[in-house]
C-alpha positions as MATLAB code, in Angstrom:
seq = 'XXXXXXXXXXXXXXXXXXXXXXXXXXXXXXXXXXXXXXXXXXXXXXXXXXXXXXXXXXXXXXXXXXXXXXXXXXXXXXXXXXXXXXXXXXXXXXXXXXXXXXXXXXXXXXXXXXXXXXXXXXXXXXXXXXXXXXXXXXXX';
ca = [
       0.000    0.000    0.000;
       1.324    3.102   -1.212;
       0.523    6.299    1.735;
       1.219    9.672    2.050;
       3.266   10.350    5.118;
       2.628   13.817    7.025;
       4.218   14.796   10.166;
       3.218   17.081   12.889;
       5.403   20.057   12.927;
       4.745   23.594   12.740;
       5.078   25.112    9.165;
       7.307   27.603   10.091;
      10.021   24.545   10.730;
      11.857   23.657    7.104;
      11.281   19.721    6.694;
      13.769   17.257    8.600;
      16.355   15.287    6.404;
      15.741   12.177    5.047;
      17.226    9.368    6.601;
      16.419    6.974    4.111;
      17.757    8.980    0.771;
      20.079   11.365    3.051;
      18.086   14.136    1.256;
      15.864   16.824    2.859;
      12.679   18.997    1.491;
      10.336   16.600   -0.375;
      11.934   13.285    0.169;
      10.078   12.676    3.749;
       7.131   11.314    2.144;
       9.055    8.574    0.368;
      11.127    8.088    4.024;
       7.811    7.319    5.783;
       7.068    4.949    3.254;
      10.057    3.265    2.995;
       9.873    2.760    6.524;
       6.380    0.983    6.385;
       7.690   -1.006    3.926;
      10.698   -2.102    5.599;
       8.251   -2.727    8.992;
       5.841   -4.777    6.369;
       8.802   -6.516    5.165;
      10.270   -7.185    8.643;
       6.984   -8.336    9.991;
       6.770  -10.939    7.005;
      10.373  -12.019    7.864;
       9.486  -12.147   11.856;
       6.303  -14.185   10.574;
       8.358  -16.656    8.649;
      10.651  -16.969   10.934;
       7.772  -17.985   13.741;
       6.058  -20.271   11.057;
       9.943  -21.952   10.404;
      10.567  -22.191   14.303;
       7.175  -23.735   14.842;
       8.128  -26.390   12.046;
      11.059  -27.238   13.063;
       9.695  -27.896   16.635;
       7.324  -30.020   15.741;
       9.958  -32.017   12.877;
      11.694  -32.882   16.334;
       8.943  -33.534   17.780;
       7.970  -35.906   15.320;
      12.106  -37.125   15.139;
      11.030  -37.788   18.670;
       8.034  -40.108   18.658;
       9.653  -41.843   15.701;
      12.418  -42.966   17.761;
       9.853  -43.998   20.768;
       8.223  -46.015   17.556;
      11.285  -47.613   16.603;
      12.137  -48.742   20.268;
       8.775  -49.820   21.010;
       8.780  -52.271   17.293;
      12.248  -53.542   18.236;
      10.914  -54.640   21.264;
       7.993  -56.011   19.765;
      10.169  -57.822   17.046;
      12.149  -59.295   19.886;
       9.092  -60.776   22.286;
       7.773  -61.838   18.506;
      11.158  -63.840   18.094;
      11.025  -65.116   21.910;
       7.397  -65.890   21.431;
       7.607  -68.062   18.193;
      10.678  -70.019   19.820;
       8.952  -71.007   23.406;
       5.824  -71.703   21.451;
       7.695  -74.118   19.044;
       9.305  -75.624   22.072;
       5.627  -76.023   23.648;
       4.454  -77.697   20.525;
       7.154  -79.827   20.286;
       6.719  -81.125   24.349;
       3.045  -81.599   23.343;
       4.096  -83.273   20.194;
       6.348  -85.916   22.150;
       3.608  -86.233   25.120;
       0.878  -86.951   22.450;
       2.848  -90.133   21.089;
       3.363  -91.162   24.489;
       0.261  -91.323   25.285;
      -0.462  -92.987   21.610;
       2.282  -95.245   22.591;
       0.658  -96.023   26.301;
      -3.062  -96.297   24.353;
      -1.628  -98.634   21.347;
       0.333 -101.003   24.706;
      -3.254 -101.177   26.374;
      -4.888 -102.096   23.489;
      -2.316 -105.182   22.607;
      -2.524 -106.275   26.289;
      -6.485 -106.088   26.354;
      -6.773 -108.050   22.746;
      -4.380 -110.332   24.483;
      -5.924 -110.863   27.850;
      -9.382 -111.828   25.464;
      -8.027 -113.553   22.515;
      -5.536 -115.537   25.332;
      -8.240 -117.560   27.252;
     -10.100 -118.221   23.922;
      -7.585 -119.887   22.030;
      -7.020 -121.937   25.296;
     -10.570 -122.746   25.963;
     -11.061 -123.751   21.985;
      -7.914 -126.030   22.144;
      -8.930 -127.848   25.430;
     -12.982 -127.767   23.984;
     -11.816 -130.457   21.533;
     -10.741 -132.997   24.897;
     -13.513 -131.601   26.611;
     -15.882 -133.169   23.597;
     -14.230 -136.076   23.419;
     -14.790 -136.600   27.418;
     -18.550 -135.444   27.276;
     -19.295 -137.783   24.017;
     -17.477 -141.049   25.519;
     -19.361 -140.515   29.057;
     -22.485 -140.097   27.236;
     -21.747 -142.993   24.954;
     -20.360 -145.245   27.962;
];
């Protein structure tokens, strides 16, 4: 925006020199509005500057709960690791106590078919002298 700068002197007073263009007489106006400028200007830089600062806070910020992220998934990874070991180890105990206990199951089984097949096979062999008794007391 482009202003007209007046000041507040008497008119009596000849106008002050210029700081800005190290002139004096007419250049004041252009002095005042260089030196809005240069505030505008200054004020953009200073509100850059906050914007940038505020960034870069919260880039560490983030920097910060990446490397809580990465701590907390190399943990992780290492109960994952410790995990799939014991739980192989647990399958494998249950593995060998399951063929035990086929093992122990399969033994009973034999001993049962045993203990009833056993007295059968004796009973059949000694049925044939047992016939021969009965039929030669019957026939006697």
């Amino acid at each position: 925006t482009h202003t007209s700068h007046t000041t507040n002197r008497p008119p009596s007073q000849p106008p002050a020199a210029s700081p800005m263009f190290g002139r004096s007489g007419g250049g004041d106006a252009r002095a005042g509005t260089g030196d809005v400028k240069i505030k505008e200007v200054q004020q953009q830089v200073n509100d850059v500057k906050a914007v940038m600062q505020e960034n870069v806070e919260v880039m560490l910020q983030n920097i910060d709960k990446t490397e809580v992220l990465e701590n907390k998934s190399a943990e992780l990874a290492a109960q994952a690791k410790t995990f799939h070991k014991s739980s192989r180890d647990v399958k494998r105990h249950f593995c060998q106590q399951n063929a035990k206990m086929n093992c122990i199951i399969g033994i009973l089984c034999v001993v049962i078919l045993l203990a009833i097949i056993i007295p059968i096979i004796v009973w059949a062999g000694g049925s044939s002298n047992r016939r021969r008794l009965l039929e030669q007391l019957l026939l006697d």
